Structure formats: C-alpha cells, structure tokens
Coordinates of C-alpha atoms and ligand atoms in Angstrom, one line a residue:
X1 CA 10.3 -32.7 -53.7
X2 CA 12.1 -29.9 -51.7
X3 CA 10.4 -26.8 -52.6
X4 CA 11.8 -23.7 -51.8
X5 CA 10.6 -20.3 -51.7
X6 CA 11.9 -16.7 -50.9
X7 CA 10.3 -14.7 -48.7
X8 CA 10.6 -10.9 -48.3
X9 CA 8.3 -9.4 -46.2
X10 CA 7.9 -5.4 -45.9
X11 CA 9.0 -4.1 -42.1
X12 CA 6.2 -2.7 -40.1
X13 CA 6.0 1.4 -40.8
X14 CA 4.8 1.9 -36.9
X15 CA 6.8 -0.5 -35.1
X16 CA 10.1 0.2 -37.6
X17 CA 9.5 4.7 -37.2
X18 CA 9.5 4.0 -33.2
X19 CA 6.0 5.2 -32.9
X20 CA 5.7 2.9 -29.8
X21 CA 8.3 5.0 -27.9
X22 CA 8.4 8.2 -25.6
X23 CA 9.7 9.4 -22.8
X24 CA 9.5 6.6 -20.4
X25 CA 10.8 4.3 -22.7
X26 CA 14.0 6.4 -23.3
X27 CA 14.6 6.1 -19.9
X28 CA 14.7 2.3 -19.7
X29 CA 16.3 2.1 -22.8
X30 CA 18.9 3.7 -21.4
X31 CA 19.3 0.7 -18.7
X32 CA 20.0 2.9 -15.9
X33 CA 17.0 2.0 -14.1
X34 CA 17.4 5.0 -12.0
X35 CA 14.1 5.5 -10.7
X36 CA 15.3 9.2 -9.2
X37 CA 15.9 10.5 -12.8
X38 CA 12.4 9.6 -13.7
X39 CA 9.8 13.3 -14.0
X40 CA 7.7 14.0 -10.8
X41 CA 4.2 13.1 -10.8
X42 CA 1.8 16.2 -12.3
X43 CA 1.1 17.5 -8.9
X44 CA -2.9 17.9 -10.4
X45 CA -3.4 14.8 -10.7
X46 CA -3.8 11.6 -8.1
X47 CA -1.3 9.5 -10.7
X48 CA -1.0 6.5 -7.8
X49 CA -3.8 4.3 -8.3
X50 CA -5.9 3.1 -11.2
X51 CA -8.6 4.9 -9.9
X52 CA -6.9 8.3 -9.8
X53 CA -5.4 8.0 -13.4
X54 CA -8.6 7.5 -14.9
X55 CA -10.0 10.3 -14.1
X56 CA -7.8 12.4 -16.0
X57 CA -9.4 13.0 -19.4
X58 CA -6.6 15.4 -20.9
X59 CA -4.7 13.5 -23.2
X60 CA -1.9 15.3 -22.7
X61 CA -2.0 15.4 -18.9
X62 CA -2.5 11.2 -19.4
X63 CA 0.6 10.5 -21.1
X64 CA 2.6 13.0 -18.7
X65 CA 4.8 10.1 -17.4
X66 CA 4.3 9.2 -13.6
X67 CA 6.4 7.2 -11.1
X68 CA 5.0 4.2 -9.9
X69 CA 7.2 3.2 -7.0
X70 CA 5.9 -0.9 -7.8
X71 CA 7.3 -0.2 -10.6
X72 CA 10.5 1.2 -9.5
X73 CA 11.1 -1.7 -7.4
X74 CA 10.7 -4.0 -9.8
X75 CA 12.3 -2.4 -13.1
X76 CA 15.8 -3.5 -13.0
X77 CA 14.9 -6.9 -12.8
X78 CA 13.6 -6.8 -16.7
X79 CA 14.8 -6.6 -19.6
X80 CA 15.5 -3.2 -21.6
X81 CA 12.2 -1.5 -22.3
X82 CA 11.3 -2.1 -26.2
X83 CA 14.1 -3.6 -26.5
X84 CA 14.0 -7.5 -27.7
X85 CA 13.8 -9.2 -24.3
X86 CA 17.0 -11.4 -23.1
X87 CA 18.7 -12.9 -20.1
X88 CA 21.3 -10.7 -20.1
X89 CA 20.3 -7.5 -17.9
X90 CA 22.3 -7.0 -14.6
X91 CA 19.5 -8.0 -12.5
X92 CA 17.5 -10.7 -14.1
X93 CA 17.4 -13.1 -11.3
X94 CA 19.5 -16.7 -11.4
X95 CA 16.0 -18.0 -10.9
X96 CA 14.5 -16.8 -14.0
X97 CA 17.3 -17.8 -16.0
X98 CA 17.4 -21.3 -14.4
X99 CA 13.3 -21.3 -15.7
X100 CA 15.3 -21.2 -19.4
X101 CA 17.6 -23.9 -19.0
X102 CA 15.3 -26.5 -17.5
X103 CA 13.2 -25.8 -20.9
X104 CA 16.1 -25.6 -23.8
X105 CA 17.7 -29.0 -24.2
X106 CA 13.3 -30.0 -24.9
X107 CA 12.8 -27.0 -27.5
X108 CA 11.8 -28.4 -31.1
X109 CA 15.4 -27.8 -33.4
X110 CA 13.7 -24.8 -35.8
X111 CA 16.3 -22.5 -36.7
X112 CA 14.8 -18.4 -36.3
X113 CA 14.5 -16.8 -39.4
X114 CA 14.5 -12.8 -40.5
X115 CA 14.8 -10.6 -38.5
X116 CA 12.1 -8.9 -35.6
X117 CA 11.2 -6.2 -37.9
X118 CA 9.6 -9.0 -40.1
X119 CA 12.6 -8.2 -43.1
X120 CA 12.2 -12.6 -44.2
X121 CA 14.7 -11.9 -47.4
X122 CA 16.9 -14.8 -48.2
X123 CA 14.5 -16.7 -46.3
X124 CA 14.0 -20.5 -47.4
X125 CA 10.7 -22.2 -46.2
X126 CA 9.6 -25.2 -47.5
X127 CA 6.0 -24.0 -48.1
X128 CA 4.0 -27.0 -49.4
X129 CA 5.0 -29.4 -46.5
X130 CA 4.9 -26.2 -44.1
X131 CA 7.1 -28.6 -41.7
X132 CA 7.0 -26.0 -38.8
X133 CA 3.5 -24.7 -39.2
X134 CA 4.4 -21.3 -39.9
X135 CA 1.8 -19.0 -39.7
X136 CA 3.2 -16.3 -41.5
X137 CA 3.8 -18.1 -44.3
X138 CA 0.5 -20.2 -44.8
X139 CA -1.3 -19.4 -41.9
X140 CA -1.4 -22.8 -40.9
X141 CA -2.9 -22.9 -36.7
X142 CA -2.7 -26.7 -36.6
X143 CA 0.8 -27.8 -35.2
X144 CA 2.9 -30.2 -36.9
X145 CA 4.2 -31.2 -33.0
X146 CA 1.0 -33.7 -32.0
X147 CA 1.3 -32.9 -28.6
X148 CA 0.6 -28.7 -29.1
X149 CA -2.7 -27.5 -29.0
X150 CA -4.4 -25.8 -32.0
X151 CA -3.9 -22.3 -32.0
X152 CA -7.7 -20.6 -30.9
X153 CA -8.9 -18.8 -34.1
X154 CA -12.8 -18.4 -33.8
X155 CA -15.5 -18.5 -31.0
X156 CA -17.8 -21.4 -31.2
X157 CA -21.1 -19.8 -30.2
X158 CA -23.0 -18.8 -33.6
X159 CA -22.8 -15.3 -34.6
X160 CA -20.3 -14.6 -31.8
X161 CA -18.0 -11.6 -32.1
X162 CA -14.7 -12.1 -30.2
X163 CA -13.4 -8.8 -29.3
X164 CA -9.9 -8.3 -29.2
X165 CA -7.6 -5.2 -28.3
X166 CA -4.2 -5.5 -29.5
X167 CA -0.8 -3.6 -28.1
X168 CA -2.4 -2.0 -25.0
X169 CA -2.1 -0.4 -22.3
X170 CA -1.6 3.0 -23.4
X171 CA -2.1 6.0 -21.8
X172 CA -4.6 8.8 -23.8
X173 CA -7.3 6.2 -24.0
X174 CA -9.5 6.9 -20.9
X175 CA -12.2 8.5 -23.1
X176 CA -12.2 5.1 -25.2
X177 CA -12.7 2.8 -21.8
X178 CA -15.2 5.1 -20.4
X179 CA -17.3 4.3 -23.1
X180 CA -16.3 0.4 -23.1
X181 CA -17.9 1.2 -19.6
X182 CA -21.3 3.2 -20.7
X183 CA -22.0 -0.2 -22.7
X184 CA -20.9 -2.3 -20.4
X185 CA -19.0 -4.3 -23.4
X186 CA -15.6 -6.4 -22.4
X187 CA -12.6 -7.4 -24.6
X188 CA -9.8 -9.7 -24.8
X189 CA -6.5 -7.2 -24.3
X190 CA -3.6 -8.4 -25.4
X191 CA -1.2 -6.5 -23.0
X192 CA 2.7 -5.3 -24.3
X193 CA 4.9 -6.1 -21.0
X194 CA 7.0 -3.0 -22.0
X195 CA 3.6 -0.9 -21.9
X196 CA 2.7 -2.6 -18.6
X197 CA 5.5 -1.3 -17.0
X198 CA 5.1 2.0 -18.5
X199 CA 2.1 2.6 -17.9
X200 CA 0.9 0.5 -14.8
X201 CA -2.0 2.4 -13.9
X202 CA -4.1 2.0 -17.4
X203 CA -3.3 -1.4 -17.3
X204 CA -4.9 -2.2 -14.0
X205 CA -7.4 -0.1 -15.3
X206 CA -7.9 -2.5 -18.0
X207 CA -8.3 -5.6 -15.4
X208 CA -10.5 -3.3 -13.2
X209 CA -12.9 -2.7 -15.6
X210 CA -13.5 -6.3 -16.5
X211 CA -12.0 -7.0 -19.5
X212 CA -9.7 -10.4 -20.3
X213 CA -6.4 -9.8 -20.4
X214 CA -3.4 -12.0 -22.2
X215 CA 0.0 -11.6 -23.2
X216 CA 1.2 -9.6 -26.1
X217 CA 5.2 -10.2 -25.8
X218 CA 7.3 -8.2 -24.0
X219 CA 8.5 -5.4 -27.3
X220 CA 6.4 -6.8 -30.2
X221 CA 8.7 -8.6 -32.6
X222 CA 8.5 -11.5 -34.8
X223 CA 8.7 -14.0 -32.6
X224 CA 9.6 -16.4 -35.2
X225 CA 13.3 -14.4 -35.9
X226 CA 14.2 -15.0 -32.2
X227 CA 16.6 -17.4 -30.8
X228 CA 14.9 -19.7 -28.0
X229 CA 16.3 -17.6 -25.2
X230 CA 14.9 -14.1 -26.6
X231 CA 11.7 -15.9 -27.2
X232 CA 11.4 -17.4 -23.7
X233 CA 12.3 -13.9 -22.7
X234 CA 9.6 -12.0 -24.7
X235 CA 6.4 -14.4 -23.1
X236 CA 8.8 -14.8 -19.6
X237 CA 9.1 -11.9 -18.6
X238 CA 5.9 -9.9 -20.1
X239 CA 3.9 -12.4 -18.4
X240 CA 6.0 -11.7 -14.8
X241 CA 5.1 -8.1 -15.6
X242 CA 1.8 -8.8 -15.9
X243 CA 1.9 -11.0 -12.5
X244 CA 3.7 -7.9 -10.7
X245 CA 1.6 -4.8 -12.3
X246 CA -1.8 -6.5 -11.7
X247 CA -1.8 -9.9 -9.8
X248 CA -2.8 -12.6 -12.3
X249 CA -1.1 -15.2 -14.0
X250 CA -2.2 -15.0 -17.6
X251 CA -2.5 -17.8 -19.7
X252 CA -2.8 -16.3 -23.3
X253 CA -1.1 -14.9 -25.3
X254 CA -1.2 -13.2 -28.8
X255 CA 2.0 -13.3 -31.3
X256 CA 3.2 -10.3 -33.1
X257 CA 1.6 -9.9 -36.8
X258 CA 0.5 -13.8 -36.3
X259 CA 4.1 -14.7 -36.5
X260 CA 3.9 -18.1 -35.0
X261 CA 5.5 -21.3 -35.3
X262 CA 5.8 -24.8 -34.0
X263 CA 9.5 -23.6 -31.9
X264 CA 7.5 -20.3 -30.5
X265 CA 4.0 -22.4 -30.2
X266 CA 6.3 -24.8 -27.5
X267 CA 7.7 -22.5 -25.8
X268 CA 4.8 -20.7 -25.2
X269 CA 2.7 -23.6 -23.7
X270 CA 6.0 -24.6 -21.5
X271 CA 5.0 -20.9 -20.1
X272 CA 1.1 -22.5 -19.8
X273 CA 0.2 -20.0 -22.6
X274 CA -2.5 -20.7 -25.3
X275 CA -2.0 -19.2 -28.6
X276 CA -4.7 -17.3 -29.5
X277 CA -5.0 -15.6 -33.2
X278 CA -8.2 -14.6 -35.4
X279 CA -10.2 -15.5 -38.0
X280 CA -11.4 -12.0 -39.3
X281 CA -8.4 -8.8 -39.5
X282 CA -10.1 -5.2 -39.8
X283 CA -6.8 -3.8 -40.8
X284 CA -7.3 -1.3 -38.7
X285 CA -3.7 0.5 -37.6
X286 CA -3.5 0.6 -41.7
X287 CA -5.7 3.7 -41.3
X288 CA -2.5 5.4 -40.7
X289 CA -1.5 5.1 -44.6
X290 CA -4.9 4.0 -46.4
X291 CA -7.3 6.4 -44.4
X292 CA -11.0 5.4 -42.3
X293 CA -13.0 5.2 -45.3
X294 CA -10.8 1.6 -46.4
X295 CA -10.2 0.4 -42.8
X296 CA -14.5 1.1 -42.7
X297 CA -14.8 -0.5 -45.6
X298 CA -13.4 -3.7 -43.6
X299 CA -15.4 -3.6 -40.8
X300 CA -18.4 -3.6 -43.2
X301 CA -17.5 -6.3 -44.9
X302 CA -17.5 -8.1 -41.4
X303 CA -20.8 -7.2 -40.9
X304 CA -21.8 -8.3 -44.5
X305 CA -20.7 -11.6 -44.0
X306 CA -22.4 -12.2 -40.5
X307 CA -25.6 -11.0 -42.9
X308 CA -24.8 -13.6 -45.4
X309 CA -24.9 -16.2 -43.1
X310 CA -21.3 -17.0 -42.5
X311 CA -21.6 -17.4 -38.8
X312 CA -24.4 -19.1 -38.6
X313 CA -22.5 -22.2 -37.2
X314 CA -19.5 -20.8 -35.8
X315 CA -18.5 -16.8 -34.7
X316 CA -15.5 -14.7 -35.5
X317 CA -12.2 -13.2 -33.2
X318 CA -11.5 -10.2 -34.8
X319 CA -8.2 -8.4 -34.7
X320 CA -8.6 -5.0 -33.7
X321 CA -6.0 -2.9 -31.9
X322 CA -6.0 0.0 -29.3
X323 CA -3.2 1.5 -30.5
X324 CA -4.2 5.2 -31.5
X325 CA -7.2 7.3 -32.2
X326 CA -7.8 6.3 -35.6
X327 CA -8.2 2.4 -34.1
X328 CA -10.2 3.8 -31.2
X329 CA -12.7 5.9 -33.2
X330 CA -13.4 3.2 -35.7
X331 CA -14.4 0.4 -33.0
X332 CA -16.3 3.3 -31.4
X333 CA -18.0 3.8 -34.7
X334 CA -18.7 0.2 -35.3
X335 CA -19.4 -1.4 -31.6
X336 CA -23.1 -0.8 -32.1
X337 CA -23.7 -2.1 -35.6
X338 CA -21.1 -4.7 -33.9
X339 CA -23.4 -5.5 -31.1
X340 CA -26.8 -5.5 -33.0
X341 CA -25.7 -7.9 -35.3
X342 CA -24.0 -10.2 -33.9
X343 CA -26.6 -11.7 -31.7
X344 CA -24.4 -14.6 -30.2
X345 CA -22.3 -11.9 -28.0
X346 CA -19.6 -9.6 -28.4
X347 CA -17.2 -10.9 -26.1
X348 CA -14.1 -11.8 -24.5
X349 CA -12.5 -14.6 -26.0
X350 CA -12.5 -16.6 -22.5
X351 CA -16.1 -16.0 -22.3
X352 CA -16.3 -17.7 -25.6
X353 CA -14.1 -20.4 -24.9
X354 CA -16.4 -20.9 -21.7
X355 CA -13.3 -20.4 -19.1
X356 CA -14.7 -18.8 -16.2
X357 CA -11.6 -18.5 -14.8
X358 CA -8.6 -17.5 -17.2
X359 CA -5.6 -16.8 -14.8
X360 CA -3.6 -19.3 -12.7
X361 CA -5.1 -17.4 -9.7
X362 CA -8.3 -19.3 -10.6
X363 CA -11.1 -18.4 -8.2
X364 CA -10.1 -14.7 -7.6
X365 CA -11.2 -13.9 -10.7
X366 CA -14.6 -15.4 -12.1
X367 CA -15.6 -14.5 -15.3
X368 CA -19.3 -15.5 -16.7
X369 CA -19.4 -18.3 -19.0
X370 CA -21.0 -18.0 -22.2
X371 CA -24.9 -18.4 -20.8
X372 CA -24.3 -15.9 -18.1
X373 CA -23.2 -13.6 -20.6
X374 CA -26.0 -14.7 -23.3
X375 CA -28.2 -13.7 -20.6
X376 CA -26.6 -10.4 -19.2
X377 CA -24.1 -11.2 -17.0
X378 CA -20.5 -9.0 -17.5
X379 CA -18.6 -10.3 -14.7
X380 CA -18.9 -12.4 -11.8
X381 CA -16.3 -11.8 -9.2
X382 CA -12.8 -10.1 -10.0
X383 CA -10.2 -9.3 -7.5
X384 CA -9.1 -5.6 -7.1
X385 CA -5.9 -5.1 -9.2
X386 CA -2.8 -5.6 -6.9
X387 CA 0.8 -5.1 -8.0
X388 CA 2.7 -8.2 -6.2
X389 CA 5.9 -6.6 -6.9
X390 CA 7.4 -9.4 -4.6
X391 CA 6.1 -12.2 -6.4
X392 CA 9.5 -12.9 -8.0
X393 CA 9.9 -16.1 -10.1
X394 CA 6.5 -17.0 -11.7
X395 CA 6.1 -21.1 -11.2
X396 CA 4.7 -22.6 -13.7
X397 CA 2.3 -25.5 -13.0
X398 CA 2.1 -28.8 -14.6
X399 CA -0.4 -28.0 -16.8
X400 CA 2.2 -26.3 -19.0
X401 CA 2.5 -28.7 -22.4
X402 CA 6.4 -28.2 -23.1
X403 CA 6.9 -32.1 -21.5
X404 CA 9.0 -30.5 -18.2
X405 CA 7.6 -29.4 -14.9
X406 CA 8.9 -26.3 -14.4
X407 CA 8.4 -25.9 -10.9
X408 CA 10.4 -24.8 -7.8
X409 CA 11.8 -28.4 -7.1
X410 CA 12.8 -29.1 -10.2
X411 CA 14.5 -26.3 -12.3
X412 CA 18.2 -27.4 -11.6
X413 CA 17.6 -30.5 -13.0
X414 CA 18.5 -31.2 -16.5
X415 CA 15.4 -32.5 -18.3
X416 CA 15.0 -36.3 -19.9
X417 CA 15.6 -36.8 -23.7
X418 CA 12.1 -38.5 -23.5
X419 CA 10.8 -34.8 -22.5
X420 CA 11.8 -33.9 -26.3
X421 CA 8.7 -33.7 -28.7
X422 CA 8.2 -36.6 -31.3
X423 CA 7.3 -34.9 -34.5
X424 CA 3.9 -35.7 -36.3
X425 CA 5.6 -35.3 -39.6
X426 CA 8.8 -37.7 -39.6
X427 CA 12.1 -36.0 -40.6
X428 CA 10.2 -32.3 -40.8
X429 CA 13.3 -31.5 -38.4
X430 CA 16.0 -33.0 -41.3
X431 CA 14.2 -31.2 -44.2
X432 CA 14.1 -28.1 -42.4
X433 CA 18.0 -28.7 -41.9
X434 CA 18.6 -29.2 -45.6
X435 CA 16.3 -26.4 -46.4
X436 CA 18.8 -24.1 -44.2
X437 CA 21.7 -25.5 -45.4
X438 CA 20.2 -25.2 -49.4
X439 CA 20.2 -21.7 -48.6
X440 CA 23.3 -21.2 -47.0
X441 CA 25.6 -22.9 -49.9
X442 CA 23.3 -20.7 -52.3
X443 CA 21.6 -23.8 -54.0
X444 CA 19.3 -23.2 -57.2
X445 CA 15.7 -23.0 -55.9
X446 CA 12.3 -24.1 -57.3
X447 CA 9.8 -22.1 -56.8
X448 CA 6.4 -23.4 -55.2
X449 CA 3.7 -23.3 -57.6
X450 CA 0.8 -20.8 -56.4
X451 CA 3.6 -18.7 -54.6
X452 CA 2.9 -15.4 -56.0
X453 CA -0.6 -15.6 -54.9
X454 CA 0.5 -16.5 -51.4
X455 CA 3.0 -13.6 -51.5
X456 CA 0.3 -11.6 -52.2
X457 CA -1.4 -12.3 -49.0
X458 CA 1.7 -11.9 -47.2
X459 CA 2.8 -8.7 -49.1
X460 CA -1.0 -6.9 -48.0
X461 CA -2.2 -8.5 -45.5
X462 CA 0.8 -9.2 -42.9
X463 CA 1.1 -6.5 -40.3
X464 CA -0.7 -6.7 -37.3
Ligands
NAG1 C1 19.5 -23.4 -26.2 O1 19.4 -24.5 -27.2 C2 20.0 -24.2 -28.5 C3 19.8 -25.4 -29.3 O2 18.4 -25.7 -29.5 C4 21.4 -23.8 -28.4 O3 21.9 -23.4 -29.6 C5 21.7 -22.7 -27.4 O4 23.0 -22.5 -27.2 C6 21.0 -23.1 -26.0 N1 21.1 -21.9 -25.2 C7 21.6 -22.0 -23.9 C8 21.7 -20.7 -23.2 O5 22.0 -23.0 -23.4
NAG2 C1 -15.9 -11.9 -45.9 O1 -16.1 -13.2 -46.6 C2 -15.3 -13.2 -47.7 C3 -15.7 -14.5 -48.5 O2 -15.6 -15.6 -47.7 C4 -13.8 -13.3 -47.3 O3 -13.0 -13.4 -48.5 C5 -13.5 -12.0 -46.6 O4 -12.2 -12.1 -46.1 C6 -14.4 -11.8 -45.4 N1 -14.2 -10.5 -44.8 C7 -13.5 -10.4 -43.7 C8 -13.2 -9.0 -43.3 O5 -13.2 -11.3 -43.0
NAG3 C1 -0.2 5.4 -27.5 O1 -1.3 6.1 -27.9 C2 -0.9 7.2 -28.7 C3 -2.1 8.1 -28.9 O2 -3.3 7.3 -29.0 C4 -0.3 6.7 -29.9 O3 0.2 7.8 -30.8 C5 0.9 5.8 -29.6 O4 1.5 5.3 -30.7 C6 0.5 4.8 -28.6 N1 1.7 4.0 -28.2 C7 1.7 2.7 -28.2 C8 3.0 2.2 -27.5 O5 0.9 2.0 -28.7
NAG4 C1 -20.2 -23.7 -20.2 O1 -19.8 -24.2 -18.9 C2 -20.9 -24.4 -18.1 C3 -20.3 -24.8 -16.7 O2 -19.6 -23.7 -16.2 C4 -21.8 -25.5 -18.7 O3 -22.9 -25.8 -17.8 C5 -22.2 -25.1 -20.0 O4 -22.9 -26.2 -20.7 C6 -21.1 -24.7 -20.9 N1 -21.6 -24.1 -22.1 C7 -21.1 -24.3 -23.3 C8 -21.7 -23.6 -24.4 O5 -20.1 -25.1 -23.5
ZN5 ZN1 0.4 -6.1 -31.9

C-alpha cells in the first residue's frame, strides 16, 4: 500500500526573525566582499588573536565586529554569509566546483522537499516504509542505503553524558568558556561556517580550549529542502572554513533540527563526515517562548532518568546549544548536577566514540580516549589554532563512503555507474517517484494510521 501523508511543519521563530544576523553578516550579505568597508578594530582591545579576544569580558565590546585579515583573504571565495550556500559566487574556485561534479552523477535520486525554513506543506512522504530514512519524519538514524553508516545517536560508555554545543561560535560567550575552563569540562561544538568566518577568533578559541569541534552547515537550513549542489555547498564549504579559520579537517557534522536523509546522509560521508544527532533534546533555545522554569524542567527529567536506571547500559548525547544567554545559564545551572550524576563522563562525543584523533590532520591533535578521560585526562596533545587561509581545495581522502575518490587526480573524471548506491530496500527510489508524482497530479491521499500522533512529535518537538 502507498501511504501518503502531509506534512506541515511550523518555521523556526529564531532562525525565520533573523536573530542569527548583525552587522558582519549584512556586510557579506551584501556580496561585496570589500574588506575596506568593514568597522576598524576597537582600538582597546588586542582583537587579532584568540588569545586577545578572550580576554574581553564586555559583551558589548565582544560582539564589536573586528577584521580578521585571514579572513579577508579568504572571504570572497565563499558563499553569501547566511545565505543558503551555492556554487555560484564570483570566486568560488573551478576546483571546488569540480569537487561537485565528480560526486553528482553517484547522488541517491531523492527529490528535496519544503523549503529551508522547515515550511513541509504539500509534502508527500511515504511514512510507513520511510524509503529515505527521513529523520524528520520518523526519526529513523538507520539508512535505507546499506553502504551508509548509522547516524551516531548515543555514547556507549554507561551513564555517559555527551555534551554537545549547537550553532557556535558566537561572540558574548567568553564568560560561558571561562567557566567550561574552571571545570575543565569539554564539548562537542557543532560550528556554523557563516559564524566561523564571522567571528574567527571565538572559534579558535573554541579549538584552543580543547573542546571537539564538527560541522554545523554553512547558514543552518533544512538540509533535506536543498538541491544536491546547495547541500554539497552547505557541508563543502563550512568544512573549508573550518580548515582555513582553525587548521583541522573535521569529520562530523550535525544537521539542522535533525533534518537528515538518506540524499544528505551520502553526501555528507562523500565529504568524510559522520552524522552525528542525539538521543536526549533539552529544548533548550525554546526558553525564548516557554521560559527557564519548562526548559529546567527538561534537564531534570534527564537527570531523573539517569536515576532510574536508564543508562545503565548505554549513555546519552544531549542536544544543547550555545546560542544565547538563556542556553548558556541553564547548562551553567545544570553542568554540576550533570557531572555528579553521570558518573561514566561528561564528554565530547569523540571521547566517547573512543577517537583519539577526530580531524584528518590525525596526530596534531590527540584527544584522550575514553580511559584517559575516565581517569582524568582532558586532552593530550592539540596543535595551536592556525588559520591556513592558503589551504584552498580541501581533498578528500578515500575514506569518504560516497563510492568516488575525490582526490586531486581524479576530480575531472566522470565517475562509474557502478559508483551509484544499490538500495537496501528495492524500488524505494520508484515509490518515492510515484509518491512525487501522486502529489503533483493532486491524487486522493490515505492517511497513515498513527499520523496524528507522529505529527504531534513533529509539531512540539522539531526545532533544534
Ligand atoms: C546534479 O544531479 C541532479 C540529478 O540528481 C541534476 O538534476 C542536476 O542538474 C545536477 N547538477 C549539476 C550541476 O550537474
Ligand atoms: C525520560 O524517559 C522517558 C521515558 O522513557 C522519556 O519519554 C523522556 O523523553 C526522557 N526524557 C528525556 C528528556 O529524554
Ligand atoms: C549570539 O549571541 C547573542 C547573545 O548571546 C545572541 O543574541 C545571538 O542570537 C547569537 N547569534 C547567533 C548567530 O547564534
Ligand atoms: C579505546 O581505545 C584504546 C586504544 O586507544 C583501547 O585500548 C581501549 O580498549 C578502547 N576502549 C574502549 C572502551 O573501547
Ligand atoms: Zn542548530
């Protein structure tokens, strides 16, 4: 049976009102890329290394844009700033685009759906046979593509805590790292490339200090609504940002509000980046609109469940974001209960995972595995920042799951049709075509049994 099923999703209040923009952004919205139009660096302040900037405890002073001339060099070559990432700009290299069409011709045929605001009306999904394994819809981490890996949703240690920062860096949040510091407790951050190269200097802070750091697209869309190109773009070129800001190759990343599915899961491992999501959601940039004392309420129930037992055989990653000062305070608030409870470790999720060494640049940054940690250990050896504004084209090794070598010998060449995925699920491609086409000559549509309840988890619990 062909079930189908409309989704309509409501549009995220923070990312929809612009609340991720300001000054710097409007300048690179603008696409001039004129690095002599850019405000002068406050003249009391040492705004040109990581070291400097975090010294500056004024929030005000903080998010006085500075010019980072790394930056400058490099800023043309990117996409618009929060802008949905393409191949279009005037300087993206023929190199990077060349990265794009050695992987197209091998990308699994799943048509984008909605729009990056998350607006899914008119939206037909085939919800019972899930043939894309689309999170969003059934929050399914297992591919339907045999050859993907499962998406990371939980640490394996008992009574682990996986700490993860979402939509970083930011400026204003020095007092919230110093006292990441005065515990000496690390997180996985999931970096914005359009933050990155706004605000460089916090986000080699954020490597400096010794947390994990993975990819967190380039503006923070649905990746799901993207064409392949724009979703190359998004992980492409935040990842080259990443690689030019603070001189590691991540291979991580984080989608948008979960939005993930078996097209975006591909492309992301051709870019050598694991999928990681969560297996606990504190809520917590809802404070905005249902206040601390609900987003607490959360948290608690967290900790109630660790009391119960339910991580007695396997721990939690827990989405948690930097975002604001609501976000901030509340881990602040909760880190110690956090950290007396959750015996296993609070941790990055590498540490849990038990990868030492999380970027391409492998020995230049050591992390502890999980018994160093169990035992004390916050970090073993990691490289100084360094923004490699000349590292141009990121190559991406082997290791990359997408079925083509993208490497410098062989982007010109046009991929074999054996690089193309076999399906697990036969004909999921064909019955995700007659699903689209269903919905496009305005067929009659049954509704999937148990879909108001699953609309009710998508209608409270879907932005992230
Ligand atoms: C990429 O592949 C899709 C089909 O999967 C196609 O529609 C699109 O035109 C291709 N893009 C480019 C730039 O070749
Ligand atoms: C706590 O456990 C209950 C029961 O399994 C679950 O429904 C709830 O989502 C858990 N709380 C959190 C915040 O994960
Ligand atoms: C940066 O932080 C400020 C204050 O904490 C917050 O209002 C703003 O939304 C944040 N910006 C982004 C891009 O997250
Ligand atoms: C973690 O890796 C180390 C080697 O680096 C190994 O000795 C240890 O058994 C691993 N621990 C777990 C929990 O997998
Ligand atoms: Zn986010």
């Amino acid at each position: 049976m062909l079930a189908l099923a409309l989704l309509a999703l409501p549009s995220l209040a923070w990312a929809a009102s612009g609340a991720h923009s300001h000054p710097h952004s409007a300048v690179n919205a603008a696409a001039t890329a004129a690095t002599s139009k850019q405000p002068a660096p406050t003249a009391a302040y040492d705004r040109t290394t990581w070291q400097g900037e975090e010294q500056i405890k004024d929030p005000n002073a903080e998010c006085t844009y500075y010019s980072y001339p790394p930056v400058n060099a490099i800023i043309g070559s990117y996409p618009a700033i929060w802008k949905t990432a393409d191949l279009s700009a005037a300087g993206i290299s023929a190199d990077d685009k060349a990265l794009f069409r050695a992987l197209n011709a091998t990308i699994p045929q799943i048509q984008p759906r909605g729009d990056r605001a998350g607006n899914f009306q008119g939206v037909v999904y085939d919800g019972n046979s899930d043939p894309d394994c689309w999170w969003t819809y059934t929050r399914c981490t297992t591919p339907k593509i045999a050859s993907l890996q499962d998406d990371v949703t939980k640490c394996d240690q008992p009574n682990t805590w996986g700490f993860t920062l979402d939509d970083g860096p930011n400026c204003s949040h020095n007092a919230y790292f110093d006292y990441l510091n005065s515990i000496n407790q690390k997180a996985t951050l999931f970096y914005i490339g359009s933050n990155v190269l706004d605000w460089p200097l916090e986000a080699q802070r954020g490597l400096a200090d010794g947390h994990e750091i993975c990819s967190h697209t380039w503006s923070h869309p649905y990746m799901t609504s993207l064409t392949n190109e724009q979703a190359f773009a998004e992980l492409y070129f935040s990842k080259k940002a990443i690689k030019q800001v603070l001189g590691i190759t991540v291979r991580c990343w984080r989608p948008p509000y979960g939005d993930v599915d078996d097209r975006i899961r591909f492309i992301a491992e051709a870019l050598d980046m694991r999928t990681i999501i969560w297996n606990a959601d504190t809520d917590d940039y809802n404070w905005v609109t249902q206040g601390l004392p609900a987003i607490r309420k959360n948290y608690q129930s967290i900790l109630n469940n660790q009391s119960a037992g339910a991580y007695d055989d396997s721990g939690v990653i827990v989405l948690t974001h930097e975002i604001d000062a609501g976000t901030m305070q509340l881990s602040q608030e909760f880190l110690p209960q956090i950290m007396k409870q959750f015996t296993g470790g609070v941790l990055p999720v590498a540490v849990c995972m038990n990868n030492t060494e999380p970027y391409v640049e492998q020995s230049s940054y050591v992390y502890p595995n999980y018994a160093q940690w169990a035992a004390g250990t916050r970090s073993v050896s990691l490289a100084a920042p360094t923004a490699a504004p000349n590292s141009g084209r990121l190559i991406l090794d082997a290791q990359a799951s997408g079925g083509v070598t993208i490497s410098g010998a062989t982007v010109s060449t046009a991929p074999s049709a054996s690089a193309v995925k076999q399906m697990k699920t036969t004909g999921s491609t064909s019955s995700q075509a007659a699903a689209t086409t269903a919905a496009k000559s305005g067929a009659s549509q049954a509704v999937v049994p148990g879909l108001l309840a699953l609309f009710g988890v998508l209608a409270t619990g879907l932005a992230l």
